[in-house]
mmCIF file of C-alpha atoms in Angstrom:
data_model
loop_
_atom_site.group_PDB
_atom_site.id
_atom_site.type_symbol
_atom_site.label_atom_id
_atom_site.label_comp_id
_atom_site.label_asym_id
_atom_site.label_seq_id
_atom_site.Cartn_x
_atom_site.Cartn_y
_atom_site.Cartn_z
ATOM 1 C CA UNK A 1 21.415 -10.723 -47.687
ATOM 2 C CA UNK A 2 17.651 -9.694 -46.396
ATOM 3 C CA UNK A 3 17.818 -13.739 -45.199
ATOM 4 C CA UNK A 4 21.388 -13.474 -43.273
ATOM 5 C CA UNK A 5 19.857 -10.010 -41.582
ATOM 6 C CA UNK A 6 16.304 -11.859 -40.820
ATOM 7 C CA UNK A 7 18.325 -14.559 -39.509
ATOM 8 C CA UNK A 8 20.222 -12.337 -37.157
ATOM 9 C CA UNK A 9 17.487 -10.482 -36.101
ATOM 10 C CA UNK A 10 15.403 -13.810 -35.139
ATOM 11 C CA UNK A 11 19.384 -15.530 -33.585
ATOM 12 C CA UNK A 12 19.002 -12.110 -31.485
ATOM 13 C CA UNK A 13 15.616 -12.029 -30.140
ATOM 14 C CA UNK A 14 15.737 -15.820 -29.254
ATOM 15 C CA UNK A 15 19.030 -15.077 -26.935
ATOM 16 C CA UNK A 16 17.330 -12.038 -25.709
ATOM 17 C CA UNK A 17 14.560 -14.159 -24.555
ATOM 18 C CA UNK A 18 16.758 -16.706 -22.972
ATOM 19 C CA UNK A 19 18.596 -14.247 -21.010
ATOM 20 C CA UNK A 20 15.313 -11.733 -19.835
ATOM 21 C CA UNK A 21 14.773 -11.779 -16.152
ATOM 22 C CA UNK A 22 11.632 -13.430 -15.356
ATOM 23 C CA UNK A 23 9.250 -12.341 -12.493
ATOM 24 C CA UNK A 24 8.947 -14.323 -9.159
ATOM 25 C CA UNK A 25 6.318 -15.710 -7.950
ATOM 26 C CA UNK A 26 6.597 -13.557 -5.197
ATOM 27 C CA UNK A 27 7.234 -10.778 -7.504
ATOM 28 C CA UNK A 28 3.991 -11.701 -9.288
ATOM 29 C CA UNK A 29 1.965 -12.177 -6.092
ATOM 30 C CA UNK A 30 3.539 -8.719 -5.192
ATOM 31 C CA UNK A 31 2.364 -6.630 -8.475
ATOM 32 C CA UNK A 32 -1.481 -8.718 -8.244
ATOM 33 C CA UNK A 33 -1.763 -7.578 -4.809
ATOM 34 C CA UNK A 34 -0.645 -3.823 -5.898
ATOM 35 C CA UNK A 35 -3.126 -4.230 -8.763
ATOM 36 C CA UNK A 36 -6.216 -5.189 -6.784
ATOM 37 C CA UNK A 37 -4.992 -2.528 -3.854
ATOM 38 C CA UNK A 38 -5.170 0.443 -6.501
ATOM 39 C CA UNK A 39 -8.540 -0.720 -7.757
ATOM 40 C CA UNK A 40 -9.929 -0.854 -4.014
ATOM 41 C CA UNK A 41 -8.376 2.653 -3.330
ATOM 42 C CA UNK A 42 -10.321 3.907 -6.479
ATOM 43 C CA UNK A 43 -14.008 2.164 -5.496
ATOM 44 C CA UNK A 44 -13.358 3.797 -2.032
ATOM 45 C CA UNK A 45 -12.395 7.124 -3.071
ATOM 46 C CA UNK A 46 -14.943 7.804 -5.782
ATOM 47 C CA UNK A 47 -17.480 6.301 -3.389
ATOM 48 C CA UNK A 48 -18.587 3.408 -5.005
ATOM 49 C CA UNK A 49 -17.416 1.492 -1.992
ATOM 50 C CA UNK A 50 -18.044 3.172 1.500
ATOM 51 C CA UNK A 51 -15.320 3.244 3.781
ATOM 52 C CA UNK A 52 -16.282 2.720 7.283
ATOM 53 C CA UNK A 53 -14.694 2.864 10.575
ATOM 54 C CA UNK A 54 -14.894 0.048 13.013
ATOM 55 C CA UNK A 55 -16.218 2.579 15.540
ATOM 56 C CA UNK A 56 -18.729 3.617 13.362
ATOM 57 C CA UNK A 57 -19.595 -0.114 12.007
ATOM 58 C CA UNK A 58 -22.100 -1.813 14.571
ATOM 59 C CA UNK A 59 -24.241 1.696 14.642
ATOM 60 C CA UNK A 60 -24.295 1.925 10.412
ATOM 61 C CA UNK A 61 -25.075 -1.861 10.384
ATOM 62 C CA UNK A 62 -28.341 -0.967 12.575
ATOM 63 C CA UNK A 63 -29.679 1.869 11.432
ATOM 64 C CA UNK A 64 -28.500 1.118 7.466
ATOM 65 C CA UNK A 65 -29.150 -2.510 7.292
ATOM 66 C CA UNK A 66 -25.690 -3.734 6.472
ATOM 67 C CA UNK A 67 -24.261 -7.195 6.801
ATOM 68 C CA UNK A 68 -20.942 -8.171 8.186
ATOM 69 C CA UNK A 69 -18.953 -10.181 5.594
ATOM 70 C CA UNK A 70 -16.051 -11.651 7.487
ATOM 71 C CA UNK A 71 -13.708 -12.874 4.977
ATOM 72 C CA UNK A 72 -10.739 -13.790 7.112
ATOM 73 C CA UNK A 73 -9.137 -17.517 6.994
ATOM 74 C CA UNK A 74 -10.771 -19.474 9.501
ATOM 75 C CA UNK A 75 -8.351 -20.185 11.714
ATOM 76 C CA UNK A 76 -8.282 -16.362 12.358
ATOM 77 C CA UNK A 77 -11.993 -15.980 12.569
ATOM 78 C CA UNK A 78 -12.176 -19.096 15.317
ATOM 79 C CA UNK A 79 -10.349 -16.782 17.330
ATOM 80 C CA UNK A 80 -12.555 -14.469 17.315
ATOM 81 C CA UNK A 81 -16.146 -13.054 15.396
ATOM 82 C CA UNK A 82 -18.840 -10.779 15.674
ATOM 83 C CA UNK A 83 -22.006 -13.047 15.843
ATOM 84 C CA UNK A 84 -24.250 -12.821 13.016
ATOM 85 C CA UNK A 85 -21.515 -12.346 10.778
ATOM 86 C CA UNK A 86 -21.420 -14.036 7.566
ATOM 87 C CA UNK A 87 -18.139 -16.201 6.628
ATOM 88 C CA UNK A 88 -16.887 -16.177 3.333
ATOM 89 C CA UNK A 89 -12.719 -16.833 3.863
ATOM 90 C CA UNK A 90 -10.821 -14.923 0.577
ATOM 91 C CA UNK A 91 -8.013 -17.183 1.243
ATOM 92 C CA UNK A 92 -7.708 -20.794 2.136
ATOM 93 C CA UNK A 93 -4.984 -22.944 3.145
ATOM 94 C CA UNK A 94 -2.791 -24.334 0.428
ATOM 95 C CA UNK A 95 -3.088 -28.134 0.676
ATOM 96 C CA UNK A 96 -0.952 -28.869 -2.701
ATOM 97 C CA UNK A 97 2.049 -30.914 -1.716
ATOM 98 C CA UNK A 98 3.724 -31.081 -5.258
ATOM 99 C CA UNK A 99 7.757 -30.372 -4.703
ATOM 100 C CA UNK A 100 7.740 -26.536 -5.331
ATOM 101 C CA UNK A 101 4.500 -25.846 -2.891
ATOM 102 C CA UNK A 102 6.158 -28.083 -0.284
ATOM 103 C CA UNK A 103 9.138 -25.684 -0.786
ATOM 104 C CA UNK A 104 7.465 -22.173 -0.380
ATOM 105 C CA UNK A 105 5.711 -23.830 2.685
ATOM 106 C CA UNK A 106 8.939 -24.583 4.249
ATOM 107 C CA UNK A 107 10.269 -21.491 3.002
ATOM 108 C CA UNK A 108 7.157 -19.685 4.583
ATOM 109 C CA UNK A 109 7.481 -21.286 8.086
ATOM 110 C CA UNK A 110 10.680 -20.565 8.450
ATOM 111 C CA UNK A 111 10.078 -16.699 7.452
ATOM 112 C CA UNK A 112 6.486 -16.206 8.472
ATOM 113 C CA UNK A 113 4.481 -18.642 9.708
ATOM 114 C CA UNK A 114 7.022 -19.776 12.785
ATOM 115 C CA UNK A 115 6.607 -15.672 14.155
ATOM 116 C CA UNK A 116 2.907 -15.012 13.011
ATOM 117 C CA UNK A 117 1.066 -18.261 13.183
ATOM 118 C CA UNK A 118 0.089 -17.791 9.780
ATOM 119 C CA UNK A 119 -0.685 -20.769 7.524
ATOM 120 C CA UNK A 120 0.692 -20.852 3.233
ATOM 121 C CA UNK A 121 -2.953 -20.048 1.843
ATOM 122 C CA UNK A 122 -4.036 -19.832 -1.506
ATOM 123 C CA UNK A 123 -7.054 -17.892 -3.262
ATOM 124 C CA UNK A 124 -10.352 -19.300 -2.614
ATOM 125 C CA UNK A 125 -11.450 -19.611 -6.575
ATOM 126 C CA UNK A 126 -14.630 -20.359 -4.821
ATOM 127 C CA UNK A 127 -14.697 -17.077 -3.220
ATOM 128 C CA UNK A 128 -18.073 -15.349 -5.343
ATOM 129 C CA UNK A 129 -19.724 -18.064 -5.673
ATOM 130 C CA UNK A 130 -20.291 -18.850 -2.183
ATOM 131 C CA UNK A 131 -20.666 -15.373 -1.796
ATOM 132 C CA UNK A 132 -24.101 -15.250 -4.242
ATOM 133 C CA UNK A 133 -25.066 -18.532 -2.737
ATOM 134 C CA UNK A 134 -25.130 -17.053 1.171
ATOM 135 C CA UNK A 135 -26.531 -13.356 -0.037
ATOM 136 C CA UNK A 136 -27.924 -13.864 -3.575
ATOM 137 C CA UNK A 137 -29.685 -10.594 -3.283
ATOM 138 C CA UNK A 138 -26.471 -8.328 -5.239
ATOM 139 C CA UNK A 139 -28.367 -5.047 -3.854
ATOM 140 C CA UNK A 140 -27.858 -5.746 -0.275
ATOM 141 C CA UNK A 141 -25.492 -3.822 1.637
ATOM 142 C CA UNK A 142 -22.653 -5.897 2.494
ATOM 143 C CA UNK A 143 -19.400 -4.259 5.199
ATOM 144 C CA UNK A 144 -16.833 -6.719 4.034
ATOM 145 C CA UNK A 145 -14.137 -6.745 6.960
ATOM 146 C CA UNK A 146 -10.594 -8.923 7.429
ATOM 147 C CA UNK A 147 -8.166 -8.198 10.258
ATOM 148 C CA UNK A 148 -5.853 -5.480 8.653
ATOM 149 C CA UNK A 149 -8.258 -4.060 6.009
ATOM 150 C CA UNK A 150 -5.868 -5.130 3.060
ATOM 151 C CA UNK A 151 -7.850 -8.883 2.175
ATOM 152 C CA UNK A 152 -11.136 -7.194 2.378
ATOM 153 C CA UNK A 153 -9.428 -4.292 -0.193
ATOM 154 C CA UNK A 154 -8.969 -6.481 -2.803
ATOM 155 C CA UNK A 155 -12.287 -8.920 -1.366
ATOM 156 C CA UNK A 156 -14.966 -5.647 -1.966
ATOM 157 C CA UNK A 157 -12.864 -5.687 -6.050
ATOM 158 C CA UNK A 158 -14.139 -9.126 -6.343
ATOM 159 C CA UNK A 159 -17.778 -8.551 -4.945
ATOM 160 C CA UNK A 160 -17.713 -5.253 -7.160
ATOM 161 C CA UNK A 161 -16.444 -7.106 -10.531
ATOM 162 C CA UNK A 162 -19.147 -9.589 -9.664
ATOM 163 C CA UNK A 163 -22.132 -7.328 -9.821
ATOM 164 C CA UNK A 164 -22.600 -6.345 -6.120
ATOM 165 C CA UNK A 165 -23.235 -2.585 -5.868
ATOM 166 C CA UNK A 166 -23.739 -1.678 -1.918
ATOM 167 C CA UNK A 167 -20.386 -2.525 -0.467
ATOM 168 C CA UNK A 168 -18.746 -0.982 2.645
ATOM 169 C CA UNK A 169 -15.292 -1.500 3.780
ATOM 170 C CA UNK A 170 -14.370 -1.736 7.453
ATOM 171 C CA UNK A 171 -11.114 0.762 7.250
ATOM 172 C CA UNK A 172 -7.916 -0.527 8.957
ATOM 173 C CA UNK A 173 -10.095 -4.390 9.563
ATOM 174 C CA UNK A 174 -10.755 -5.845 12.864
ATOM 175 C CA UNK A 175 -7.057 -4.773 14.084
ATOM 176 C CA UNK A 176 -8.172 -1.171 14.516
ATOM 177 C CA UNK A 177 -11.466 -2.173 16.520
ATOM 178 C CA UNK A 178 -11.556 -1.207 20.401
ATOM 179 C CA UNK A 179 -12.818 -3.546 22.795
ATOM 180 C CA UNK A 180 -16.682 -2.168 22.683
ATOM 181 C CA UNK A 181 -16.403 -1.370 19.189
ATOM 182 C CA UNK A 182 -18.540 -4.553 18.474
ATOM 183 C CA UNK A 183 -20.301 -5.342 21.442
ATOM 184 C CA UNK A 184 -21.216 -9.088 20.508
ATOM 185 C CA UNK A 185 -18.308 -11.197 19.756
ATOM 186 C CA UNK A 186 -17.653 -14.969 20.201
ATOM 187 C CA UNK A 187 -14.383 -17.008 20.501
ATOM 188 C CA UNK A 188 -11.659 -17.110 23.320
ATOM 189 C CA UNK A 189 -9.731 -14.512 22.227
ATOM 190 C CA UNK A 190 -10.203 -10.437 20.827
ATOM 191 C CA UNK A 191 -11.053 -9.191 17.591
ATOM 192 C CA UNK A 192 -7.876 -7.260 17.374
ATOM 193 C CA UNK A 193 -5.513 -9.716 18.135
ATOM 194 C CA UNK A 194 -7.314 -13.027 15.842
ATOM 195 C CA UNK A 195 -4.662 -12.201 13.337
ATOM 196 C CA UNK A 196 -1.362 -12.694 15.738
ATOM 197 C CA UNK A 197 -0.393 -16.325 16.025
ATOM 198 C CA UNK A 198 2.860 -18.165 16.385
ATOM 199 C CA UNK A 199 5.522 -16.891 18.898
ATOM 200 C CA UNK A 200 4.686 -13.432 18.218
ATOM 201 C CA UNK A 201 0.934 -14.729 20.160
ATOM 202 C CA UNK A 202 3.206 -15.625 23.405
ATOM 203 C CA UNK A 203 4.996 -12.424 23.168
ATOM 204 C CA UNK A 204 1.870 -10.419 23.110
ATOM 205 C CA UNK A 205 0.360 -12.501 26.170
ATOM 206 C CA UNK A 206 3.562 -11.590 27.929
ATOM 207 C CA UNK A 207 3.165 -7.842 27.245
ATOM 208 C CA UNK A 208 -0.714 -7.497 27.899
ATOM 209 C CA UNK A 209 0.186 -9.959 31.400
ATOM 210 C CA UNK A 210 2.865 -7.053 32.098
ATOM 211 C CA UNK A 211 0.226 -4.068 31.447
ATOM 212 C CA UNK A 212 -2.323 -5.752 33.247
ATOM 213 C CA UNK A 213 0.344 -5.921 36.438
ATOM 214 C CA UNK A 214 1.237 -2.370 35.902
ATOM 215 C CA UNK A 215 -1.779 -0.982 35.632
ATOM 216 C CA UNK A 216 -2.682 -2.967 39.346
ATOM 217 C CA UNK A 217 0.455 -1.538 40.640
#
């Protein structure tokens, strides 16, 4: 009898298994990102990482001695940079081209990359080691910056998990600069607008064409 019920028991586990719900991938990208969000949002408020302003950045970075960590992709940062700025991207583009990553690209275009000009990218697993090999010094004060604020959130985790102690982190990214917030920056285009690509790029040369009419008017 104690056989037939362990035999049940095991019969019933094995169907639940075959019938749980398993995460997506996007679901799983989703909760990591949520994960390494919360863990930024606790270095920042307890101070262990300094949240500072992009108005605020180029005048700390002179008198405090910090250094501009640009982790952005670098199609975003060859828009745009602050010179002097080191480049360490977080993410890099996905060149896998086994059947399921050529689907998620296609799936991705057609979703995202089309409006936003954004490529399928994939963690850099190379991320903290290039990091120690361009500032091997883990006391120095690094302001670790992307365009929104959210890639250098869970960057400054990374940094922190791997020993680095004096971390800023530019609030709201390079999106939220002004035009004379940083002073010295290279590439054709502005700080606050590297991130916008695709056909969302044209419609945002339309509408800054249309201001600067207006504004001559």
């Amino acid at each position: 009898m104690a056989l037939r019920a362990g035999h049940v028991y095991a019969s019933t586990l094995k169907h639940e298994n075959m019938y749980k719900p398993r995460l997506s991938i996007n679901r799983r990208v989703s909760l990591r990102v949520t994960a390494f969000a919360s863990s930024a949002r606790e270095l920042i408020e307890s101070g262990a990482v300094r949240s500072i302003s992009p108005k605020d950045a180029v005048s700390i970075m002179n008198s405090e001695g910090f250094q501009l960590l640009d982790i952005r992709p670098v199609w975003e940062r060859e828009k745009a940079y602050v010179s002097g700025s080191l480049h360490v991207p977080l993410f890099v583009m996905d060149t896998d081209n086994s059947p399921i990553t050529l689907l998620k690209k296609w799936v991705h275009f057609g979703y995202i990359g089309l409006w936003t000009g954004q490529y399928f990218t994939t963690t850099n697993l190379d991320f903290l080691r290039q990091v120690e090999e361009a500032v091997p010094d883990k006391e120095a004060k690094l302001l670790v910056a992307c365009g929104e604020g959210l890639r250098s959130m869970m960057a400054v985790v990374r940094l922190y998990e791997g020993g680095y102690r004096n971390l800023g982190w530019l609030a709201g990214g390079f999106n939220r600069a002004g035009d004379d917030d940083f002073p010295a920056v290279e590439g054709a285009g502005k700080l606050q607008y590297a991130t916008i690509g695709g056909v969302s790029y044209y419609f945002l040369q339309l509408l800054l064409f249309l201001q600067a009419v207006g504004n001559k008017s």
